[in-house]
mmCIF file with all atom_site columns, C-alpha atoms in Angstrom:
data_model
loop_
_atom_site.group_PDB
_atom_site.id
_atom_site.type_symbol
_atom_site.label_atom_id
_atom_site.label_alt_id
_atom_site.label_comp_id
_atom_site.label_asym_id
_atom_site.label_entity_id
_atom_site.label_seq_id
_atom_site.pdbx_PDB_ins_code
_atom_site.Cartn_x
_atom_site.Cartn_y
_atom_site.Cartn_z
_atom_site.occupancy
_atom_site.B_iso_or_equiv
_atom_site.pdbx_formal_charge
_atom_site.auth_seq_id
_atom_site.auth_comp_id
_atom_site.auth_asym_id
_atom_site.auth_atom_id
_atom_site.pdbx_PDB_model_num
ATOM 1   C CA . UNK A 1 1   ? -59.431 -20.907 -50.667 1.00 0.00 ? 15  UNK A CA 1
ATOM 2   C CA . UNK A 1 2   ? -57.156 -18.192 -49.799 1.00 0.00 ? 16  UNK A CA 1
ATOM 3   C CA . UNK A 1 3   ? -56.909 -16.876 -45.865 1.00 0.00 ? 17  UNK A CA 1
ATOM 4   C CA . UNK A 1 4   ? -55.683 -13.512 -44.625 1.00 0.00 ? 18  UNK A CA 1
ATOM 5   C CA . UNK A 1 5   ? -51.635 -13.820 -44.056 1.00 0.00 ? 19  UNK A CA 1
ATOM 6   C CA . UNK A 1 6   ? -51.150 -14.437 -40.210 1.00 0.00 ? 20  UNK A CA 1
ATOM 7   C CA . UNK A 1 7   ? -49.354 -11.613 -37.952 1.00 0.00 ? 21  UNK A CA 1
ATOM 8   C CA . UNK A 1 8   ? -45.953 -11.272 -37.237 1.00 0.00 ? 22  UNK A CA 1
ATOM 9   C CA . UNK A 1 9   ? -44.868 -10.284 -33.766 1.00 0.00 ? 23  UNK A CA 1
ATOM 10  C CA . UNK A 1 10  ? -42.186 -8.308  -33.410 1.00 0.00 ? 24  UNK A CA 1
ATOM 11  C CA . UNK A 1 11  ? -39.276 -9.418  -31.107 1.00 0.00 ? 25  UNK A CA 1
ATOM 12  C CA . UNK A 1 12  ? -37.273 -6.535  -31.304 1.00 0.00 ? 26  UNK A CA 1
ATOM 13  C CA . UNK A 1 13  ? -37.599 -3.800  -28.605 1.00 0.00 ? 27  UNK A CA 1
ATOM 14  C CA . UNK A 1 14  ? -39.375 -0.276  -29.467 1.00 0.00 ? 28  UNK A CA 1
ATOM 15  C CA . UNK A 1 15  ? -37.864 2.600   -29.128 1.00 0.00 ? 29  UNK A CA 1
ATOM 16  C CA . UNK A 1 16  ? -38.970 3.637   -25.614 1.00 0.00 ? 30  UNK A CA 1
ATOM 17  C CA . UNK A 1 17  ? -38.362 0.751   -23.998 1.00 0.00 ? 31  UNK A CA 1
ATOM 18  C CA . UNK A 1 18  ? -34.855 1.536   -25.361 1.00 0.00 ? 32  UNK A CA 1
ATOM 19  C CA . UNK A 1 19  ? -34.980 5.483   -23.971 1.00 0.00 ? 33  UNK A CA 1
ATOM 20  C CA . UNK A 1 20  ? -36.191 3.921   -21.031 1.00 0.00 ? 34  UNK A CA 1
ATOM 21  C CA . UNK A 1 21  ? -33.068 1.829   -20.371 1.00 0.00 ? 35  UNK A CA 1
ATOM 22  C CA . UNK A 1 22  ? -30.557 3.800   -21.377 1.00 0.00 ? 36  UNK A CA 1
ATOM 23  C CA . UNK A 1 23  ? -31.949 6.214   -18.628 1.00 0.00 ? 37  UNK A CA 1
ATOM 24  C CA . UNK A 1 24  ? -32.146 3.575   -16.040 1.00 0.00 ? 38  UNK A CA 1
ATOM 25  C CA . UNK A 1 25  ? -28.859 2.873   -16.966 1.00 0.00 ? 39  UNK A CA 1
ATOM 26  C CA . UNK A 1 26  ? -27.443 6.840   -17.151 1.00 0.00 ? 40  UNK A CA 1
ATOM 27  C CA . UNK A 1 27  ? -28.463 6.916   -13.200 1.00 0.00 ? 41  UNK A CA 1
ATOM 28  C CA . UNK A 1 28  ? -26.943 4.004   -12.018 1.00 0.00 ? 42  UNK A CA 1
ATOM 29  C CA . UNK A 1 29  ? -23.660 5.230   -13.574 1.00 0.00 ? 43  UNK A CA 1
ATOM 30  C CA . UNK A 1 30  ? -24.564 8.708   -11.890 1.00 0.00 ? 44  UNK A CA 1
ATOM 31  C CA . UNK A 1 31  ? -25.177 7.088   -8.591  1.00 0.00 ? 45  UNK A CA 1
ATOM 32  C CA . UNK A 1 32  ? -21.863 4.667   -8.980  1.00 0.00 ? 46  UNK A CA 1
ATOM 33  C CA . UNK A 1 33  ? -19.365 7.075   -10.552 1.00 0.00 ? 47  UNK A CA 1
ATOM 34  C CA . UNK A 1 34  ? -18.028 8.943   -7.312  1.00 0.00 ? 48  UNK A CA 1
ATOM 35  C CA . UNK A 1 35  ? -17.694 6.237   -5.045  1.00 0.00 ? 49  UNK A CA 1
ATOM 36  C CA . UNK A 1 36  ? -15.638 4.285   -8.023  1.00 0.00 ? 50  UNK A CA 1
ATOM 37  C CA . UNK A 1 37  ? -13.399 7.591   -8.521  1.00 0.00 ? 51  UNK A CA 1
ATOM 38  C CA . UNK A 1 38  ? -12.899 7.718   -4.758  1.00 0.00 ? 52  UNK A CA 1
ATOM 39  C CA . UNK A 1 39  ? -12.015 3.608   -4.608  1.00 0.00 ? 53  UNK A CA 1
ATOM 40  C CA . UNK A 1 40  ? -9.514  4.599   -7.469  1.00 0.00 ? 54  UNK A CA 1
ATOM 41  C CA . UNK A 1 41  ? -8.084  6.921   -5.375  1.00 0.00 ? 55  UNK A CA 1
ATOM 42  C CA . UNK A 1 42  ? -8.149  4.939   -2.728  1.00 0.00 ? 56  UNK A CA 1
ATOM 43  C CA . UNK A 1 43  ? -6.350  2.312   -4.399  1.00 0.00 ? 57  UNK A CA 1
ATOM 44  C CA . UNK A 1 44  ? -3.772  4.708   -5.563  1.00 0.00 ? 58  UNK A CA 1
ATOM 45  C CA . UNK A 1 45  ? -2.900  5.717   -2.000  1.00 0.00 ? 59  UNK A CA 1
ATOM 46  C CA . UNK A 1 46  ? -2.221  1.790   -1.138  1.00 0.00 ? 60  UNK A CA 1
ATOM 47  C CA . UNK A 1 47  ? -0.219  1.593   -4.034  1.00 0.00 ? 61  UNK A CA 1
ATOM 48  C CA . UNK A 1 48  ? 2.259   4.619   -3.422  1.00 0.00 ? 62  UNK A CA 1
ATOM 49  C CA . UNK A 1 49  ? 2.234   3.100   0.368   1.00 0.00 ? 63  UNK A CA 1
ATOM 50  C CA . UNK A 1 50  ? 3.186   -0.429  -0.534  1.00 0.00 ? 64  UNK A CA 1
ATOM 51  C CA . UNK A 1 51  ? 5.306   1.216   -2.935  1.00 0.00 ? 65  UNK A CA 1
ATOM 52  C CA . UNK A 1 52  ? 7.333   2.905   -0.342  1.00 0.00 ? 66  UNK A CA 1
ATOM 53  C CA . UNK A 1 53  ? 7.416   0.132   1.539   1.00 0.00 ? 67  UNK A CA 1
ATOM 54  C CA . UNK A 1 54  ? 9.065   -2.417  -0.681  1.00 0.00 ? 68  UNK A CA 1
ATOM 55  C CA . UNK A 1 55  ? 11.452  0.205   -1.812  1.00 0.00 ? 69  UNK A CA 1
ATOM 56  C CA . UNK A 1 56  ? 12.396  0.726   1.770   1.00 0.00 ? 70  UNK A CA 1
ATOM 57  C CA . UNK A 1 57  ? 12.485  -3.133  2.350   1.00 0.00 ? 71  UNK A CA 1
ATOM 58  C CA . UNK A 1 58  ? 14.579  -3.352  -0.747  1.00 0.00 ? 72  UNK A CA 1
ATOM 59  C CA . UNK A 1 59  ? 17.414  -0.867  0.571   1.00 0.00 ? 73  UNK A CA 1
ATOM 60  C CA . UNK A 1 60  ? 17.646  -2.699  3.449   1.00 0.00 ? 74  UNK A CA 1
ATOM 61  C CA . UNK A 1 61  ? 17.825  -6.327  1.749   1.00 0.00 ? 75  UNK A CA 1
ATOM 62  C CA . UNK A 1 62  ? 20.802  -4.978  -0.475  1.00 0.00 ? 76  UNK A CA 1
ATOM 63  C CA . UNK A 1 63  ? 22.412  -3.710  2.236   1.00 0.00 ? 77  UNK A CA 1
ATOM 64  C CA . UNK A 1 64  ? 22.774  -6.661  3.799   1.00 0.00 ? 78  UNK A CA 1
ATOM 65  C CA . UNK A 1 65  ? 23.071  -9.077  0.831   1.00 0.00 ? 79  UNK A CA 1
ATOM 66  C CA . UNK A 1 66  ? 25.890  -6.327  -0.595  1.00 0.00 ? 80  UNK A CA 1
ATOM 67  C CA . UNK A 1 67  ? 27.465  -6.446  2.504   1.00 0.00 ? 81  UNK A CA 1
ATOM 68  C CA . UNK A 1 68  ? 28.137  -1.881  1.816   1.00 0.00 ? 82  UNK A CA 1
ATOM 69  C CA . UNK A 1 69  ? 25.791  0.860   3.206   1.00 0.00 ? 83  UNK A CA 1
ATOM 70  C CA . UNK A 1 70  ? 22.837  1.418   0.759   1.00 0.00 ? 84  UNK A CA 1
ATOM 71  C CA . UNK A 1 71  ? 20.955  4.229   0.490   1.00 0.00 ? 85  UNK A CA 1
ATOM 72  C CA . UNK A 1 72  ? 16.809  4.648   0.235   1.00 0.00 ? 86  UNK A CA 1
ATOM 73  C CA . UNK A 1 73  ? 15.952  8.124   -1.421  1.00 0.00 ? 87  UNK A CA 1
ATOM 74  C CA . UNK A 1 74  ? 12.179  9.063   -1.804  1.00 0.00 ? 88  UNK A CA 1
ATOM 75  C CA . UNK A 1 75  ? 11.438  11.717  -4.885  1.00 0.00 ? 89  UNK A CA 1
ATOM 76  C CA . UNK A 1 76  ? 8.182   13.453  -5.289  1.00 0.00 ? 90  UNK A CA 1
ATOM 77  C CA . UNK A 1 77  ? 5.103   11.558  -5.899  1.00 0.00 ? 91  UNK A CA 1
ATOM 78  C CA . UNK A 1 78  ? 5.834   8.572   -4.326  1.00 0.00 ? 92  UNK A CA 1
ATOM 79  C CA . UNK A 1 79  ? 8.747   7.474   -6.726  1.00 0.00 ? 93  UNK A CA 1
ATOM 80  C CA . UNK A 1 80  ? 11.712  6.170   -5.465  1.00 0.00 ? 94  UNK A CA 1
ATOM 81  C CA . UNK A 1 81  ? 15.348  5.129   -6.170  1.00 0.00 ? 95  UNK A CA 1
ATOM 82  C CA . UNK A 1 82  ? 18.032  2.285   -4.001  1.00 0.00 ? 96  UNK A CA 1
ATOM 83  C CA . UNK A 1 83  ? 21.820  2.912   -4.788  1.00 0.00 ? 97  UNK A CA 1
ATOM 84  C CA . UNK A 1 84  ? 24.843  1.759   -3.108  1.00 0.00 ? 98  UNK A CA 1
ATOM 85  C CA . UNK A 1 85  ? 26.131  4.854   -0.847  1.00 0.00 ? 99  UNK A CA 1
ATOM 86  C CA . UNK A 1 86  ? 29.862  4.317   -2.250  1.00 0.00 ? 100 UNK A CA 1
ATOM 87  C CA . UNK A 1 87  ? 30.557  4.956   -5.098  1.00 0.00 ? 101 UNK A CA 1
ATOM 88  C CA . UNK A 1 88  ? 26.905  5.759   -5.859  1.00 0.00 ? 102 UNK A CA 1
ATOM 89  C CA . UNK A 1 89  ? 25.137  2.774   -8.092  1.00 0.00 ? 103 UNK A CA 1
ATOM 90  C CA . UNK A 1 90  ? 21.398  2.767   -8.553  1.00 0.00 ? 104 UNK A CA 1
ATOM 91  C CA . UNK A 1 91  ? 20.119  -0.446  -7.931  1.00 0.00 ? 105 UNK A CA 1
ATOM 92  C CA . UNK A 1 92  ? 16.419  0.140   -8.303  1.00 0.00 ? 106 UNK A CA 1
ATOM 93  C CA . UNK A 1 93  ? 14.470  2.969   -8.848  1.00 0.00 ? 107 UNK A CA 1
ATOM 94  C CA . UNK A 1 94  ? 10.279  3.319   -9.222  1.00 0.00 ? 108 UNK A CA 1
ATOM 95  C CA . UNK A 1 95  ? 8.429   6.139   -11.302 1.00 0.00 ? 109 UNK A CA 1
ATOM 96  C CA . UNK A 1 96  ? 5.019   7.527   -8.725  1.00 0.00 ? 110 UNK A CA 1
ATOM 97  C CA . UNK A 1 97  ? 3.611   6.985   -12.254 1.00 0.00 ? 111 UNK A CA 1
ATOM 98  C CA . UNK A 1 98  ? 3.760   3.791   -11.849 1.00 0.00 ? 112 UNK A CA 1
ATOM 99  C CA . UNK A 1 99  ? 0.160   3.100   -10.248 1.00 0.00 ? 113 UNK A CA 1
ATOM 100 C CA . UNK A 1 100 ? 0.310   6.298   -7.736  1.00 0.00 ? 114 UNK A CA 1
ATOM 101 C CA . UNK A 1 101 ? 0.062   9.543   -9.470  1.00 0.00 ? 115 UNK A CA 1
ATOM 102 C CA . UNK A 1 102 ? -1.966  11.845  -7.226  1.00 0.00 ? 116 UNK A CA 1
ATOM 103 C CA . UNK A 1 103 ? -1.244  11.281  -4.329  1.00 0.00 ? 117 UNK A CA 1
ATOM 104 C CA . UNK A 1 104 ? 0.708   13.909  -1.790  1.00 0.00 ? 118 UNK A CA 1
ATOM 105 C CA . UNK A 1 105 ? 3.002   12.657  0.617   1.00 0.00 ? 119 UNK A CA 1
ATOM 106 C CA . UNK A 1 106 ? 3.872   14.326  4.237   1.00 0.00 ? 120 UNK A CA 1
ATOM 107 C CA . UNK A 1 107 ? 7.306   13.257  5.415   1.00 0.00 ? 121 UNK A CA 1
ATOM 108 C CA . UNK A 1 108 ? 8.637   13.590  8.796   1.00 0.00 ? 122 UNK A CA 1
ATOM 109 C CA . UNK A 1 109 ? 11.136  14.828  9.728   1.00 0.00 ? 123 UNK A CA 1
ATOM 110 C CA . UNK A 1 110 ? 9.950   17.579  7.148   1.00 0.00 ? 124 UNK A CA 1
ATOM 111 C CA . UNK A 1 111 ? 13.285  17.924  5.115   1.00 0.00 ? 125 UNK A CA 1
ATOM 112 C CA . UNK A 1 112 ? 14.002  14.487  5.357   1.00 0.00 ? 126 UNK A CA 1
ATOM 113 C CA . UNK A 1 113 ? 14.474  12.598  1.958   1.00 0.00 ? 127 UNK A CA 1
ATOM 114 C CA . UNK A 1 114 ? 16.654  9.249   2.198   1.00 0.00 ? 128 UNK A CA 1
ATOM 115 C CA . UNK A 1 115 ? 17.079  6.502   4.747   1.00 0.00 ? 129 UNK A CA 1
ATOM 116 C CA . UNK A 1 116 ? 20.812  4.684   4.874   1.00 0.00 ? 130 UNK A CA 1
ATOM 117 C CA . UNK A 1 117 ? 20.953  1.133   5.970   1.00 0.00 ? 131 UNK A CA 1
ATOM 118 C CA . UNK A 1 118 ? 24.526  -0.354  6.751   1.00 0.00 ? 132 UNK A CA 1
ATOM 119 C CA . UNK A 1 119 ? 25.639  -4.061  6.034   1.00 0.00 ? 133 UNK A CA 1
ATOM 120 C CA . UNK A 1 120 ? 23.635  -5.412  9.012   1.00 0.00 ? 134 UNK A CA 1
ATOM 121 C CA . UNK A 1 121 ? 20.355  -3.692  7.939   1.00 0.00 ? 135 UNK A CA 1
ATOM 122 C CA . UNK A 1 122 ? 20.091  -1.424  10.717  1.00 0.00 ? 136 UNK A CA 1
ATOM 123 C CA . UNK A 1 123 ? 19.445  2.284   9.446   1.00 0.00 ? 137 UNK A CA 1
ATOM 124 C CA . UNK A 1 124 ? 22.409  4.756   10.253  1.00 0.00 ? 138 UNK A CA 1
ATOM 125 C CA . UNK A 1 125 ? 22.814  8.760   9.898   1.00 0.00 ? 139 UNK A CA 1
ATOM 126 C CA . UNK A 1 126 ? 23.009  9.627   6.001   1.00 0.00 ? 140 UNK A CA 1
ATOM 127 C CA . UNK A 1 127 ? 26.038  10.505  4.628   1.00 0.00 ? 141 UNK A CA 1
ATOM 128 C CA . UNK A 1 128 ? 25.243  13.687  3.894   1.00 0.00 ? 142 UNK A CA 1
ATOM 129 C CA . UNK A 1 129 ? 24.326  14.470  7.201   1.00 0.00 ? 143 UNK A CA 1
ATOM 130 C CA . UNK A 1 130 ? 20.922  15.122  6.928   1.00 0.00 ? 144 UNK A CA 1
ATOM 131 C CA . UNK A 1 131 ? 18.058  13.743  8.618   1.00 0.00 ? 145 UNK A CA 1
ATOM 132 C CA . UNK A 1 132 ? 16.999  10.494  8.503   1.00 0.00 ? 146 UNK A CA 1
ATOM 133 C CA . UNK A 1 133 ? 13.308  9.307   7.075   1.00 0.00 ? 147 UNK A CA 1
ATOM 134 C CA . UNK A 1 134 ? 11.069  8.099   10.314  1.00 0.00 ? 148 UNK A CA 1
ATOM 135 C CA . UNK A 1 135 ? 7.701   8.881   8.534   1.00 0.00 ? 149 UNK A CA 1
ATOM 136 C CA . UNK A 1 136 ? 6.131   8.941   5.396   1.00 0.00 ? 150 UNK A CA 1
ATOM 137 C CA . UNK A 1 137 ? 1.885   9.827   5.285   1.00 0.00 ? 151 UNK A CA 1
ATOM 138 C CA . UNK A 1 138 ? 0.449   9.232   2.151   1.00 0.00 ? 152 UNK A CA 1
ATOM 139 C CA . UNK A 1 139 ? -3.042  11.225  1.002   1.00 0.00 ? 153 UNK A CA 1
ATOM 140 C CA . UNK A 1 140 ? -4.761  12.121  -2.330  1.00 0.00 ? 154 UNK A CA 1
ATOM 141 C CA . UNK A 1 141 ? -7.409  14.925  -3.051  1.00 0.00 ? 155 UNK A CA 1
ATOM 142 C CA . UNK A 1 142 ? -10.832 12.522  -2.925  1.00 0.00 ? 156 UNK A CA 1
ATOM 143 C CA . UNK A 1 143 ? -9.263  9.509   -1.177  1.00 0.00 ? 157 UNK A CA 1
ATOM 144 C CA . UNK A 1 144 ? -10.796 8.233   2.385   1.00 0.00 ? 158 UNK A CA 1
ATOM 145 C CA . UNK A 1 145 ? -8.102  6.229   3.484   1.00 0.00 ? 159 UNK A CA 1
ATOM 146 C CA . UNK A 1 146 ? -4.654  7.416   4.191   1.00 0.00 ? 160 UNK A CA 1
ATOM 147 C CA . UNK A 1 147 ? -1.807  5.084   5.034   1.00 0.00 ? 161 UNK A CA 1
ATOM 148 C CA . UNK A 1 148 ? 1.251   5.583   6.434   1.00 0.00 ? 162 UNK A CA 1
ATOM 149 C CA . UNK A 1 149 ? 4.665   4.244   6.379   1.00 0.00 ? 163 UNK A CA 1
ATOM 150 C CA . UNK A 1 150 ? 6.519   4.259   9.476   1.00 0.00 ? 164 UNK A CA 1
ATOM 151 C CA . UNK A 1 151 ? 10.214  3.462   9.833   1.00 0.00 ? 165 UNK A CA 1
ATOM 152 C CA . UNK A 1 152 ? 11.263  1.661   13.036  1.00 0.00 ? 166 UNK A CA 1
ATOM 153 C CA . UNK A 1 153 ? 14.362  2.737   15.483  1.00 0.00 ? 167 UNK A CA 1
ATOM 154 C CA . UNK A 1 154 ? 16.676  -0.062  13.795  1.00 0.00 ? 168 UNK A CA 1
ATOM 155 C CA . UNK A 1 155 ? 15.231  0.397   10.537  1.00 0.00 ? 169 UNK A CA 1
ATOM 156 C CA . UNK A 1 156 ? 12.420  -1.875  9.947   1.00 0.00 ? 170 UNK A CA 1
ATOM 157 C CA . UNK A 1 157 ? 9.591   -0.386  8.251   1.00 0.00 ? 171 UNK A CA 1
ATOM 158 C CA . UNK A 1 158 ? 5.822   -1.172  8.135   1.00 0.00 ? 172 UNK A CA 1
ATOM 159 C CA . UNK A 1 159 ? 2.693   0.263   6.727   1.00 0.00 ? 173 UNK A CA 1
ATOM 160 C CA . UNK A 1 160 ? 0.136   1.371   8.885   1.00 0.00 ? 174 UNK A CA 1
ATOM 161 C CA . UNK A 1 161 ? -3.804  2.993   8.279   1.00 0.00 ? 175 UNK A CA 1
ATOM 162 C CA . UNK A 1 162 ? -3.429  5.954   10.758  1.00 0.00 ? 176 UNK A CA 1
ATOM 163 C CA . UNK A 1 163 ? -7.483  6.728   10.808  1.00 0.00 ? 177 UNK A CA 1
ATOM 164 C CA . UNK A 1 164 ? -7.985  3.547   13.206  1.00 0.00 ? 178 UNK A CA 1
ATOM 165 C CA . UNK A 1 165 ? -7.565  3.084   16.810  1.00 0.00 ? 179 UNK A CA 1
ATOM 166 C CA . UNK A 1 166 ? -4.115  2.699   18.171  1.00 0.00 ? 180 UNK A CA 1
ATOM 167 C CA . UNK A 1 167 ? -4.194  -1.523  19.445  1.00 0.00 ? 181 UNK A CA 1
ATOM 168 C CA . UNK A 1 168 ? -7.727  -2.044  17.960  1.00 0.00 ? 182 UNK A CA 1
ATOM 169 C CA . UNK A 1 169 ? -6.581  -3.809  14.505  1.00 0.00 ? 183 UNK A CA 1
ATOM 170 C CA . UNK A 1 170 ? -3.006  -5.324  13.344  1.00 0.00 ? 184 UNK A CA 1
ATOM 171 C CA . UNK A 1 171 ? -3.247  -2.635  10.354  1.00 0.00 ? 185 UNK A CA 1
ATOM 172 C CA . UNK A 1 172 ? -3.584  0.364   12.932  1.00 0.00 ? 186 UNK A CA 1
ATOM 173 C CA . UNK A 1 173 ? -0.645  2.765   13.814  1.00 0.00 ? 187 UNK A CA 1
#
């Protein structure tokens, strides 16, 4: 006796369930693009801030472990370089391609550039007589959190968010 060959059911998806999802999944990207942009932005300006920081921190460690006057000198873009004042050696150096492209950087004093530190760490009057680094703010078109780097009296440096309240968190200015 012969019987009618049983059904198959599909497993596979159709094609509209398949439109369907990619949609769904079109506006969540939509919905999650900017805010990831503006964290990678975000993230850059921490970078170019920490950056700074261990550049500046790095001056004043081979000043002291050199026993000479070293010299911190900020480029554009966040890059860096640390040589020994005399005769001039580069000891380190750091490219603002390095994980902080983009981002724009307001120094104070305004011509200021470089930051000497003698053989006791302390930060002393450049050699070339210009002004010392005090400040460094740190921004980038579509970021939401600027940092800054501020450079003590005696030369110690720390990085700061200046958007929060003076006193209300360790991280403030």
């Amino acid at each position: 006796m012969l019987t009618a060959p049983a059904k198959f059911k599909s497993s596979g998806m159709s094609l509209i369930e398949l439109i369907i999802g990619v949609a769904i999944l079109a506006i969540v990207m939509g919905i999650a693009a900017p805010s990831f942009w503006q964290w990678t932005r975000n993230i850059q300006i921490k970078n170019a801030g920490e950056s700074i920081l261990s550049g500046i921190q790095r001056a004043r460690a081979e000043a002291v472990a050199r026993n000479t006057n070293v010299i911190f000198s900020l480029g554009a873009d966040s890059s860096w370089t640390v040589e020994v004042v005399a005769p001039l050696t580069p000891i380190d150096e750091r490219s603002a391609t390095e994980g902080s492209q983009d981002t724009v950087l307001a120094i104070l004093p305004g011509a200021a550039t470089s930051l000497t530190f003698n053989s006791y760490g302390i930060a002393v009057a450049n050699a070339d007589a210009s002004l010392p680094l005090a400040q460094v703010d740190i921004t980038s078109v579509g970021g939401a959190k600027n940092m800054r780097v501020m450079i003590g009296v005696g030369g110690n440096a720390r990085m700061c968010d200046p958007s929060l309240v003076p006193g209300s968190k360790p991280s403030a200015c």
